[in-house]
Coordinates of C-alpha atoms (C1' of nucleotides) in Angstrom, one line a residue:
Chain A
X1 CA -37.4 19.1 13.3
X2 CA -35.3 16.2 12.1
X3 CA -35.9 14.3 8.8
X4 CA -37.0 10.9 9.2
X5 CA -34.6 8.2 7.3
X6 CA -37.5 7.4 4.8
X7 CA -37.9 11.0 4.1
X8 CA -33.8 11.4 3.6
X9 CA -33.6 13.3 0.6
X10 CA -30.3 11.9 -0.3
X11 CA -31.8 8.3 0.1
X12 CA -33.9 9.0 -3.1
X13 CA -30.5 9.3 -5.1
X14 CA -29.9 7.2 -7.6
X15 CA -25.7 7.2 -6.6
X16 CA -27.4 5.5 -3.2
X17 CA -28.1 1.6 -2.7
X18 CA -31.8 0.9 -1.8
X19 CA -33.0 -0.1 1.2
X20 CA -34.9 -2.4 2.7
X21 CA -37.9 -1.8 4.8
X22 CA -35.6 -3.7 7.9
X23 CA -32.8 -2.1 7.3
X24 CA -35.0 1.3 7.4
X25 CA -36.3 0.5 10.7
X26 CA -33.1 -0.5 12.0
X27 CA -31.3 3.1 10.2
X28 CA -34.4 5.0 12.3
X29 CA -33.5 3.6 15.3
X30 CA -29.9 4.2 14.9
X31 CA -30.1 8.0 14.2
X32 CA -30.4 10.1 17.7
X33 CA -31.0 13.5 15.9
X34 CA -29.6 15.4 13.6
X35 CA -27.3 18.5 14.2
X36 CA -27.0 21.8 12.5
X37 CA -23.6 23.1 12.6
X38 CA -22.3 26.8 11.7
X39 CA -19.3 26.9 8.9
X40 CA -15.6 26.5 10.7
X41 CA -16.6 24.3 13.3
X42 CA -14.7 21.2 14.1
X43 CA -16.6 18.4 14.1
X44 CA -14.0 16.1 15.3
X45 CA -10.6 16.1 16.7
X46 CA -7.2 14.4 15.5
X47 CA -6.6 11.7 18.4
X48 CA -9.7 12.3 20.8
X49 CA -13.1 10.0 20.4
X50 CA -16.0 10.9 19.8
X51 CA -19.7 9.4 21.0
X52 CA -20.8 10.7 17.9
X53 CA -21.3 9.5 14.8
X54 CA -22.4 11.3 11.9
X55 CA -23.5 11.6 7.9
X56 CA -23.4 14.5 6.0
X57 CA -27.0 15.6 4.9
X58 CA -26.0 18.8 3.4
X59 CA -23.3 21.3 3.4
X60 CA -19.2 20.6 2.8
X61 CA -16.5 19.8 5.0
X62 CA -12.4 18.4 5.2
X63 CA -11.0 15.8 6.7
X64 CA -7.4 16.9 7.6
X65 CA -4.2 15.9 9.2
X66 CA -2.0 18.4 11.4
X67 CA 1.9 17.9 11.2
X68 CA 4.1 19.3 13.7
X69 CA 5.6 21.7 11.5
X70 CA 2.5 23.1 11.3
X71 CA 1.6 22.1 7.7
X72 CA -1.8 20.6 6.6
X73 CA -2.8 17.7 4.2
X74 CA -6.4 17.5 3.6
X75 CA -7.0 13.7 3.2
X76 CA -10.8 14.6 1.8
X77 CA -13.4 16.4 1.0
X78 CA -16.8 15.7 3.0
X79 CA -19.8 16.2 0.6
X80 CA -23.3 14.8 1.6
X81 CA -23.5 11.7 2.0
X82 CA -20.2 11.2 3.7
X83 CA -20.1 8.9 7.0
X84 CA -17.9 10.8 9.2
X85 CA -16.7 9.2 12.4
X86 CA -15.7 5.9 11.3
X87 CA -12.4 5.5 13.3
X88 CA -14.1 7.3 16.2
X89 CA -16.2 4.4 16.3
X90 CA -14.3 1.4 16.2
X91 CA -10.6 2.4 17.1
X92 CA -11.3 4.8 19.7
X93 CA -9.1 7.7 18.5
X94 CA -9.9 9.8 15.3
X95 CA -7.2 9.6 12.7
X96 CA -7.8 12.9 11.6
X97 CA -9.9 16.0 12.2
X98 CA -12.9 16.8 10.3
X99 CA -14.1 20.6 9.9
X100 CA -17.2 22.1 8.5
X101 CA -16.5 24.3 5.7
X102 CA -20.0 26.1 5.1
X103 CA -23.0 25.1 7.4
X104 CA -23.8 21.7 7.6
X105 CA -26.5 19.5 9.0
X106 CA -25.4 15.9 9.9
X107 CA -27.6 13.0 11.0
X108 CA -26.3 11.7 14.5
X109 CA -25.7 8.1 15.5
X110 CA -24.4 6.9 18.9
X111 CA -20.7 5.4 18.7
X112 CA -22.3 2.5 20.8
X113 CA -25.0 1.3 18.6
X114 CA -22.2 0.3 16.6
X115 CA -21.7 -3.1 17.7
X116 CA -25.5 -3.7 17.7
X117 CA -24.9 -3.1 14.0
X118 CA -22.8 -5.8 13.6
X119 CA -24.4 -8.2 15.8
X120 CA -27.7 -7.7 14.7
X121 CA -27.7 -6.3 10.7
X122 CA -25.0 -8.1 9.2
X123 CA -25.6 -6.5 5.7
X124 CA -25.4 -2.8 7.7
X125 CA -21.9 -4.2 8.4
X126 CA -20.7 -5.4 5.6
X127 CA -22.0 -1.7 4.2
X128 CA -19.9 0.0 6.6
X129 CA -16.8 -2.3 5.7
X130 CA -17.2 -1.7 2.3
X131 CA -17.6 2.6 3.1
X132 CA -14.4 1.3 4.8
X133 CA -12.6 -0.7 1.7
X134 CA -13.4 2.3 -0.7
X135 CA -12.2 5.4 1.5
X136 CA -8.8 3.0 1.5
X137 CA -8.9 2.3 -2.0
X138 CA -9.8 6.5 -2.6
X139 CA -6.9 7.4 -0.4
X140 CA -4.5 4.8 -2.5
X141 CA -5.4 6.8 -5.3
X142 CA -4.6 10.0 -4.0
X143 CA -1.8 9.0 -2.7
X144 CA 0.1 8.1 -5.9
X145 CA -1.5 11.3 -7.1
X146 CA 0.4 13.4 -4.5
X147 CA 3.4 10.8 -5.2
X148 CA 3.6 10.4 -8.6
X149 CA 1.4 13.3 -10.9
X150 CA 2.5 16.4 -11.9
X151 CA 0.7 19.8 -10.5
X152 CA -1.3 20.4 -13.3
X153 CA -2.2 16.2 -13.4
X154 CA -3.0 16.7 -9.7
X155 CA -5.6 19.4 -10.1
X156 CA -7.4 17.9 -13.2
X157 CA -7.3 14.5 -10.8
X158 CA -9.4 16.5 -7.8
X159 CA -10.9 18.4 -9.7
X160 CA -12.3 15.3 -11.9
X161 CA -13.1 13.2 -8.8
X162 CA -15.0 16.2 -6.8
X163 CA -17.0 16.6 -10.1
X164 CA -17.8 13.2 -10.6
X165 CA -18.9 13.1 -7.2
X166 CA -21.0 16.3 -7.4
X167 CA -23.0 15.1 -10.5
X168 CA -23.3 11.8 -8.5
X169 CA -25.6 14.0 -5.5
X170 CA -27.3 16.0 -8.2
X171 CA -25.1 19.2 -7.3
X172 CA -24.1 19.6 -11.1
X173 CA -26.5 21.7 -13.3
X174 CA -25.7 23.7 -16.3
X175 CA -21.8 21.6 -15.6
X176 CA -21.7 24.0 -12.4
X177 CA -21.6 22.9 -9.0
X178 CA -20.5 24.5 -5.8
X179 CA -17.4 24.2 -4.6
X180 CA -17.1 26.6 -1.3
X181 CA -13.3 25.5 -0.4
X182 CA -10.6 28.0 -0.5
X183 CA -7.7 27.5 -3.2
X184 CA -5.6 27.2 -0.1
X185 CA -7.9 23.8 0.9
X186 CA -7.3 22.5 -2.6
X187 CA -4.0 23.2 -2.2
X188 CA -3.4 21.4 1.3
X189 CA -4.8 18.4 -0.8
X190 CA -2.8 17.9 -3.4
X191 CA 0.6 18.9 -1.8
X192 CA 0.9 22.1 -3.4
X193 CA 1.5 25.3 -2.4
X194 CA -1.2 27.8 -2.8
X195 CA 1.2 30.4 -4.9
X196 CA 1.7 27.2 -7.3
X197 CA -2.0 25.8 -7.4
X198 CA -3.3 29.6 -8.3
X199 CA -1.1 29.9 -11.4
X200 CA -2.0 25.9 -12.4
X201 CA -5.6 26.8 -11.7
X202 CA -5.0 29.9 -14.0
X203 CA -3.6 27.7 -16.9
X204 CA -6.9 25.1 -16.7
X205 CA -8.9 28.6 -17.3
X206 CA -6.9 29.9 -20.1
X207 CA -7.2 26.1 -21.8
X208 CA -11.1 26.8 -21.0
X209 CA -10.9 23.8 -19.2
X210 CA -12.2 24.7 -15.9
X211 CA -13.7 27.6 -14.3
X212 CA -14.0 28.2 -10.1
X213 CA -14.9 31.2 -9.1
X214 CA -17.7 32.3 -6.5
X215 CA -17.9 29.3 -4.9
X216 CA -18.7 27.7 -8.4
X217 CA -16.8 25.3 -9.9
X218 CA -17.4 24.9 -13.8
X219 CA -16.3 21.9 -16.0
X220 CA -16.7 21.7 -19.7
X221 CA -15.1 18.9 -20.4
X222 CA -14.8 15.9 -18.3
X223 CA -13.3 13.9 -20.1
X224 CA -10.6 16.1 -21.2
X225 CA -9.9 16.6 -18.0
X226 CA -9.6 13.2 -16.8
X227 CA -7.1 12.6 -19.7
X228 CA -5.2 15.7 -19.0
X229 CA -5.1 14.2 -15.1
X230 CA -3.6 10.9 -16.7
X231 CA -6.6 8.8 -15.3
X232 CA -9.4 9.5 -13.5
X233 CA -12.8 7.7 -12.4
X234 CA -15.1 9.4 -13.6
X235 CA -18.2 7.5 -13.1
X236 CA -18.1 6.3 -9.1
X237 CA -20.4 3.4 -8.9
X238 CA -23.1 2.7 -6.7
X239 CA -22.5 2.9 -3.3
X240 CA -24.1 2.5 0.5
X241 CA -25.9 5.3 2.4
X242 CA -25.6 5.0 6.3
Chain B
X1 CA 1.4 -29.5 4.7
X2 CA -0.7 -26.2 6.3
X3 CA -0.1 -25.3 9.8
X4 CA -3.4 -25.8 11.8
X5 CA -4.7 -22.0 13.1
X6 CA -4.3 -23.0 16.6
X7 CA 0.0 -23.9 15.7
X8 CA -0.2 -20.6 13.9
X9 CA 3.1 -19.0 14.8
X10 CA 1.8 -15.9 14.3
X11 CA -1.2 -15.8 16.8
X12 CA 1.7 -16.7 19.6
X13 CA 2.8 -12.6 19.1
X14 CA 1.6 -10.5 21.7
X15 CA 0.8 -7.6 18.9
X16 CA -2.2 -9.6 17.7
X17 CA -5.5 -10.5 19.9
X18 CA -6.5 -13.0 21.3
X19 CA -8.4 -15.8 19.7
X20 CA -12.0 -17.0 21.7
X21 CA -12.3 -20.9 21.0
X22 CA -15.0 -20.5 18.7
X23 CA -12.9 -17.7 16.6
X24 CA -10.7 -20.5 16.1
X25 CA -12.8 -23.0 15.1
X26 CA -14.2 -20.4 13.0
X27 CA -11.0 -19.3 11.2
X28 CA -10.0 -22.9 10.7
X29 CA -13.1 -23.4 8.6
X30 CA -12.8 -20.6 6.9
X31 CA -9.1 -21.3 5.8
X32 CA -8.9 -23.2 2.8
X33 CA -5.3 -23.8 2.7
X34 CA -2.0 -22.9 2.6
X35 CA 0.2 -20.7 -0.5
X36 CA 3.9 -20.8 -0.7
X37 CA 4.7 -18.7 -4.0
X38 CA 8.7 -17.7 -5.5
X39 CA 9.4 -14.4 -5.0
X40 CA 7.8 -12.3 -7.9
X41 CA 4.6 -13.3 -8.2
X42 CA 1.8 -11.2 -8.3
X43 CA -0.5 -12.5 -6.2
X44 CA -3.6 -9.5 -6.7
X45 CA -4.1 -7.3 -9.9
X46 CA -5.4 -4.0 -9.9
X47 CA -8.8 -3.8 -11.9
X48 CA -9.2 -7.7 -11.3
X49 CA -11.5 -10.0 -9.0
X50 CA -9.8 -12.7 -6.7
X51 CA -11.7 -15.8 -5.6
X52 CA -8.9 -15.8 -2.8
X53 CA -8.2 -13.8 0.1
X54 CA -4.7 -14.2 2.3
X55 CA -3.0 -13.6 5.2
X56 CA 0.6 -13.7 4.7
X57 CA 2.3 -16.1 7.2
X58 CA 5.9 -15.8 6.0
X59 CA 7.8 -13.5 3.3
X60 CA 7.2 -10.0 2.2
X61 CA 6.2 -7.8 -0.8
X62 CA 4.4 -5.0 -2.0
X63 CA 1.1 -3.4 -2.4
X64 CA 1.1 -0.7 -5.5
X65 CA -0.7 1.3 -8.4
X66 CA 0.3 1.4 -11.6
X67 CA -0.7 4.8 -13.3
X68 CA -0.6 5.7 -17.2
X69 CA 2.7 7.3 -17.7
X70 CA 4.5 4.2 -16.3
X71 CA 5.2 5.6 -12.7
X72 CA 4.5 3.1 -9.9
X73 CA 3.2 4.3 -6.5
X74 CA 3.5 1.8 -4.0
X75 CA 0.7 1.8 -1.3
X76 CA 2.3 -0.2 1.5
X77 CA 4.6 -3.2 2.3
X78 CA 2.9 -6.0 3.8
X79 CA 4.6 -8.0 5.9
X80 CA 3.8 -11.5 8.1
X81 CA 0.2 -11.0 9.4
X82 CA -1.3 -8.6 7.1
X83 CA -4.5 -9.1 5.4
X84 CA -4.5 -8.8 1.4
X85 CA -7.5 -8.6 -0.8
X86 CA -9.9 -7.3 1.8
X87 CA -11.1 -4.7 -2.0
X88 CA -11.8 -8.2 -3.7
X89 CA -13.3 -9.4 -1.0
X90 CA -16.1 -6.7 -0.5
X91 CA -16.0 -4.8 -4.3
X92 CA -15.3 -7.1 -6.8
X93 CA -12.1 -4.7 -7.8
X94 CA -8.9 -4.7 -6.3
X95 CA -7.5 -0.9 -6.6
X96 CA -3.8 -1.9 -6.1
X97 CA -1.9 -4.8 -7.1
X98 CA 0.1 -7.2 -5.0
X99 CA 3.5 -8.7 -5.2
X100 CA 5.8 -10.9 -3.8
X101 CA 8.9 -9.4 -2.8
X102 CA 10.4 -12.8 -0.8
X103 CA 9.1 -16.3 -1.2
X104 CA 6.2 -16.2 0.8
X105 CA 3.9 -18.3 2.3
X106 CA 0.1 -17.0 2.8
X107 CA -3.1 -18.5 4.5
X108 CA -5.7 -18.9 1.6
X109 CA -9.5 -18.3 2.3
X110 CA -12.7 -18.3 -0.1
X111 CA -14.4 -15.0 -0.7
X112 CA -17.3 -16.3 -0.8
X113 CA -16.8 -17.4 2.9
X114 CA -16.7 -13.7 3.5
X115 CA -20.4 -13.2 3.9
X116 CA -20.8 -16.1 6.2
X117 CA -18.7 -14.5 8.9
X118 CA -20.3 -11.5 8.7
X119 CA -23.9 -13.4 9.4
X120 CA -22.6 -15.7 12.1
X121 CA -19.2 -13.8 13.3
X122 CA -20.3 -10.3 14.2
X123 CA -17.1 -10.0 16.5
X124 CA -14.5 -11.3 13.1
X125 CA -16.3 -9.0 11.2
X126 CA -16.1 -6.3 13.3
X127 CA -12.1 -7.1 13.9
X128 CA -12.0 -6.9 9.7
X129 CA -13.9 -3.4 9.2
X130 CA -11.1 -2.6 11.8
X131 CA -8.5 -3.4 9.4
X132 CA -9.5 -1.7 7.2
X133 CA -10.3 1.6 9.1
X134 CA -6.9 1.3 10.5
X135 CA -5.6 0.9 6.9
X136 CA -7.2 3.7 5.8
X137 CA -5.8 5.8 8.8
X138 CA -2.1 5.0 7.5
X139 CA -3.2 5.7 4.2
X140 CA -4.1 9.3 5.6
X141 CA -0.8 9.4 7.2
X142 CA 1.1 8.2 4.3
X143 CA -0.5 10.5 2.0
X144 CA 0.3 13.6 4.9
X145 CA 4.1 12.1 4.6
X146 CA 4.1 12.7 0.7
X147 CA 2.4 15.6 0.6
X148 CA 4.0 17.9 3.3
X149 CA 7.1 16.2 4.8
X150 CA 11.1 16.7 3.1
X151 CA 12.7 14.1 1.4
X152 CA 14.7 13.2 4.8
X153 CA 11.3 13.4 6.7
X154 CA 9.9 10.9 4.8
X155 CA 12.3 8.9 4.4
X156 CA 13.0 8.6 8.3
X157 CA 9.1 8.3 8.6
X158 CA 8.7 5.6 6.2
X159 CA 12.0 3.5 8.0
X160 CA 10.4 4.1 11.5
X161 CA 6.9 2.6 10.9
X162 CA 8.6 -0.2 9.1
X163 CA 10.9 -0.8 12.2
X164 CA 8.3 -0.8 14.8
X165 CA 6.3 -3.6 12.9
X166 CA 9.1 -5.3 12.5
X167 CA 9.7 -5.1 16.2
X168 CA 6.4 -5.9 16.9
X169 CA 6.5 -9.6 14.6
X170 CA 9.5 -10.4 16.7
X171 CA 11.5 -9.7 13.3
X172 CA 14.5 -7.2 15.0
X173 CA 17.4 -9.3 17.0
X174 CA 20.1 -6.8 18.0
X175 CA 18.1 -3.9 16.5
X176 CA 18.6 -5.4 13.0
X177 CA 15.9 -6.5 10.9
X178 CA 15.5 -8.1 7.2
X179 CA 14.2 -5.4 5.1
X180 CA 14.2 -7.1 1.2
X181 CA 13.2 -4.3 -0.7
X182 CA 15.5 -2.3 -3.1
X183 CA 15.7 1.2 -2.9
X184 CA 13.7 1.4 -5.8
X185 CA 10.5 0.3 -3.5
X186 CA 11.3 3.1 -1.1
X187 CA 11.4 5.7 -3.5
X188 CA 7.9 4.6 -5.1
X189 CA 6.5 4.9 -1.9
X190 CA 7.8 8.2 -0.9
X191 CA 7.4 9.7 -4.2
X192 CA 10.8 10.0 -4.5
X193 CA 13.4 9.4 -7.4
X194 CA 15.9 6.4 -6.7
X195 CA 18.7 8.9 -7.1
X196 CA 17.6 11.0 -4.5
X197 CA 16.4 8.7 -2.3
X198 CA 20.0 6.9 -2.1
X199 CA 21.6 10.4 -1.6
X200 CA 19.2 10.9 1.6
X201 CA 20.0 7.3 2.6
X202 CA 23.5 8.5 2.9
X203 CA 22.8 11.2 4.5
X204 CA 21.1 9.0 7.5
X205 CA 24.2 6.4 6.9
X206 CA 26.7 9.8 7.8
X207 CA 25.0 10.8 10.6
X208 CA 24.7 7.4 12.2
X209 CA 21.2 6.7 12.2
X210 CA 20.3 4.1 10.3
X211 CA 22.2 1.3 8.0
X212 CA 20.7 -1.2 5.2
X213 CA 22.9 -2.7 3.2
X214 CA 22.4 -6.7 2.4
X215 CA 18.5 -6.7 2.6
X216 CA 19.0 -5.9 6.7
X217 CA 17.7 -2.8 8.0
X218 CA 19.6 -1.0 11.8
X219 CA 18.3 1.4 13.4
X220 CA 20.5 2.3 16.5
X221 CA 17.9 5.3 17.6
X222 CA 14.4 5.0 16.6
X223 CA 13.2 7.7 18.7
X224 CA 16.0 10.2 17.1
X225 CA 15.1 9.2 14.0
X226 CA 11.1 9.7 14.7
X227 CA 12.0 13.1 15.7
X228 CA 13.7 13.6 12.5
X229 CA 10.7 12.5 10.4
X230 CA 8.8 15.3 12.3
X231 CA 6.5 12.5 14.5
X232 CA 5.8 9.2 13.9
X233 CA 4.4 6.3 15.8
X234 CA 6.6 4.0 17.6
X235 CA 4.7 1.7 19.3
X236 CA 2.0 -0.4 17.1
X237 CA -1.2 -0.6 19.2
X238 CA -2.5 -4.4 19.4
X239 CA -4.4 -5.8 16.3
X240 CA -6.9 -8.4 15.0
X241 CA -5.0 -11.3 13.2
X242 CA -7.5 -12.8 10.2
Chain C
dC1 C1' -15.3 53.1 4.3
dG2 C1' -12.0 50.2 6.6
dT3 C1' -10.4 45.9 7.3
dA4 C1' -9.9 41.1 6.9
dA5 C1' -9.9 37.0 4.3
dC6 C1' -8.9 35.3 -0.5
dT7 C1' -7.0 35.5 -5.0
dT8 C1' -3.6 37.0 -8.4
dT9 C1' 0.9 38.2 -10.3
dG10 C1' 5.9 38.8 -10.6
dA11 C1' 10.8 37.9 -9.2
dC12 C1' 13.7 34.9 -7.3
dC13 C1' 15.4 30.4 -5.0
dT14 C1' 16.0 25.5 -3.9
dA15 C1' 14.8 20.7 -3.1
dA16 C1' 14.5 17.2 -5.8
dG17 C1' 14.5 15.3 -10.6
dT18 C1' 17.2 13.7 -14.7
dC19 C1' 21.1 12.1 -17.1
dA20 C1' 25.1 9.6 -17.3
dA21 C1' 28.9 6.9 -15.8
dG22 C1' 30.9 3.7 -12.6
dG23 C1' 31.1 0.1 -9.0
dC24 C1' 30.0 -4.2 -6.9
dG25 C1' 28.2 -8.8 -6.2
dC26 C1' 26.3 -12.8 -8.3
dG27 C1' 24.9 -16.3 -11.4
dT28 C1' 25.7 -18.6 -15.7
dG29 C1' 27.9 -20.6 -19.4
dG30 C1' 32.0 -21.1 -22.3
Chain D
dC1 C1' 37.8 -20.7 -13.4
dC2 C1' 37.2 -16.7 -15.4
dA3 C1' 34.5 -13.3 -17.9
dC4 C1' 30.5 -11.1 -19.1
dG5 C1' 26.0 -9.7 -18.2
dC6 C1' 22.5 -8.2 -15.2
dG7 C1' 20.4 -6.1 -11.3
dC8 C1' 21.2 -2.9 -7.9
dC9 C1' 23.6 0.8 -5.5
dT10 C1' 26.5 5.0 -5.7
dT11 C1' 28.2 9.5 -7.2
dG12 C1' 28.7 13.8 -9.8
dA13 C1' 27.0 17.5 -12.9
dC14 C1' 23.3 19.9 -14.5
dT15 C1' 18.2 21.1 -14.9
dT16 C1' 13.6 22.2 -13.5
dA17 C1' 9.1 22.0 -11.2
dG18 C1' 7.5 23.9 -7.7
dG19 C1' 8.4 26.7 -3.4
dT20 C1' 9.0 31.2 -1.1
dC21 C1' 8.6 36.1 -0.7
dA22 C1' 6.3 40.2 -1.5
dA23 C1' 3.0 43.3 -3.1
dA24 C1' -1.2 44.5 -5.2
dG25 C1' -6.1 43.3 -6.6
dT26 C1' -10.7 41.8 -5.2
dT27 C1' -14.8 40.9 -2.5
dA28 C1' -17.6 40.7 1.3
dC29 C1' -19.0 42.7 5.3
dG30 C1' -19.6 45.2 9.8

DNA sequence: CGTAACTTTGACCTAAGTCAAGGCGCGTGG
DNA sequence: CCACGCGCCTTGACTTAGGTCAAAGTTACG
C-alpha cells in the first residue's frame, strides 16, 4: 500500500525543504503509485522516454552513460531522495540510463503532469529548476575531479560527497553507512580502473582513513578526507524534495 | 544602443524556437540592457552571487572551476546564445566562473525578474529548466569524454560538438569557423596537458582532419572525425533562446 | 560443495605528464 | 625601424601515474 506524501518519511528530514499544505495537495495529486523494483533492474534507458517519473524513497541506484567501446562512466549515484527522470520529462530522450543497484521503491509521477506543474505551481517549478541547476553544478564538480585530481584525490572526493550526503538522509550512524556499490561502480565513476581504485582504496585503509567493506562504508575523519581530496563540500545545503 | 528582442539577430537562427508575441514582449521587459565587455573580463565568479543574468549576443569565452592546487577545469565554452548565470539566478552561488575569451556583447537581465517569469511565464520557465537539463546532459557527456575516452577521442569529441554549434549559429563559411581559444583552453577541458594536447592536434593536422591555426577552426570531415571520437552528436536539436 | 560474482595482489606496460628549449608573431618603446 | 619581451605554439627527451594481465583469495548462495 503506497505512502501518502504527508506520511513520506524522507519529507520529515531535516536535509528537505518544508512544504506547504498546497504544495502537499498538489505533490499527492501528482504521485500515481509507487513502485517496488528488484536490484539490477533498469529503470530507464539511454535515449528512449519514459512516461514515468520517479523519486527514490529507499534503496540505491546509478545513473550511467554507455560508450561504444563498451566502457562505462557512472555520472551518479541515486540515493533516496533523488528525482530520477528529469530529461525523460522535458527533452523526450533520457541522457543516460539509470539502474537499481539493491531493491528500491520509487514514488511514481506521470511525465505529463509536468507541464501542469509549471502552469499551475510555479514554486514546484522553480524547485525542479533548481534540482536541475545543482545536478549541473554537481556534475561540474565531478567533472574537473575526473579532469584534474589525482586517484587518490578522486576517491577521498566521492567518497566525501557520498558521505556527506548519507549523514544528510540519516544513513550515517556510529560514522557507518551503507554503501552497496561494487568497487568496479566506484571505479566507472571516477575514471579509474578497478585494478587501480582497489590498491588506492587499500592505501585510505592503511592511513585508517576509510573503511568499505560489507556493504559498509566507514569514515573517521571527514575532514581529513575532504583535505586529502583537495576540496570537498562537505555540508550540502538545504535542498527540494519532489 | 541595445538591439530591441524582436531585431535580435540571433532569434532569426533556425536552431532556436520560436518566439509567441507575448514571449516577446515578455523578454523585452525582462531585458534590462545591453553589455559589451574587452576580452578578459570575468563576467561570473565561482562562490559569488550576481544581480545579473546574460545571454551572450556576440563574442565567446569560457565557463571553468578553479580547484586548490591551481589546476583549472573548464566546464564549457559558451558561445552566441547561451545562457550564463542560470546557478545565480536560482542558488545564490555560482559553482563556476565565467570569462571572456573575445569582446563580447551580452543581453543583461535582473535576477530578481527571475521569479516573475516563473509566476506569469510557465512556458519561459519551462524553456529555462530545459536549459539546464540539457546542460546537465552534456555535462554527463563531457564527464563520460574525460573519464573513458583517449586523448585523440576526446580531443576529436570536444572539436565536433564545438563545430556543430558553430554550424548551427551560422558561424562556419567554407567549413571554417573562428575558434579564439588557445590550446591551453582545450586541454583544461579535456583534462589534458598543453603538451600533449598539441602533439594529438598534430596528429589530427597529419592525417588531414582538422586545421586551427589563427583562431579559425576546419574541419573537412566531421562525420570522420565523430567516428574517431568514438560517437558524438552532429546535429544540435532545436533550442529555447532566453 | 561447486560456482559465480567480487576483491586483492603482484608483475609488467603504456598513454600521457613533466621538463626544457626553441620558434614565431606582435606590440611597444628606445 | 629594429630589438626585445611576451604570449602562445611546437618539438624532443625522459618520467610516472595509472592501465592491463593474470592468478589467487573471499563470500554468498543454490
Amino acid at each position: 500500500m503506497a505512502t501518502k506524501c504527508k506520511d513520506c518519511p524522507l519529507r520529515a528530514l531535516s536535509c528537505f525543504q518544508d512544504f506547504t499544505q498546497d504544495e502537499l495537495a498538489f505533490m499527492q495529486r501528482f504521485k500515481t503509485g509507487e513502485l517496488t523494483v528488484e536490484a539490477g533492474t533498469q529503470l530507464m534507458m539511454e535515449g528512449s522516454s519514459s512516461p514515468q517519473l520517479f523519486t527514490a524513497l529507499r534503496g540505491m541506484g546509478v545513473r550511467y552513460k554507455t560508450l561504444v567501446h563498451g566502457r562505462r562512466q557512472v555520472v551518479n549515484f541515486i540515493l533516496p531522495g533523488d528525482f530520477i527522470g528529469l530529461q525523460a520529462g522535458l527533452m523526450d530522450e533520457m541522457r543516460h540510463s539509470v539502474e537499481a543497484t539493491t531493491r528500491m521503491t520509487l514514488c511514481v509521477f506521470n511525465r505529463s503532469d509536468l507541464w501542469t506543474m509549471f502552469k499551475h505551481q510555479p514554486r514546484r517549478a522553480y524547485d525542479l529548476t533548481w534540482l536541475a541547476a545543482t545536478e549541473e553544478g554537481f556534475l561540474g564538480e565531478a567533472l574537473a575531479t575526473v579532469g584534474q585530481r589525482t586517484a587518490i584525490e578522486r576517491i577521498a572526493w566521492a567518497l566525501v560527497r557520498i558521505f556527506s550526503r548519507g549523514e544528510a538522509l540519516g544513513l550515517v550512524r556510529d560514522r557507518m553507512m551503507p554503501l552497496p556499490y561494487r568497487q568496479q561502480d566506484l571505479a566507472d565513476a571516477l575514471g579509474l580502473s578497478l585494478v587501480h581504485t582497489n590498491k588506492t582504496l587499500a592505501k585510505l585503509r592503511e592511513r585508517q582513513l576509510v573503511g568499505w567493506q560489507g556493504g559498509t562504508l566507514r569514515i573517521n575523519d571527514l575532514d581529513a578526507l575532504a583535505a586529502l581530496a583537495g576540496g570537498a563540500d562537505t555540508t550540502p545545503e538545504k535542498r527540494p524534495l519532489i
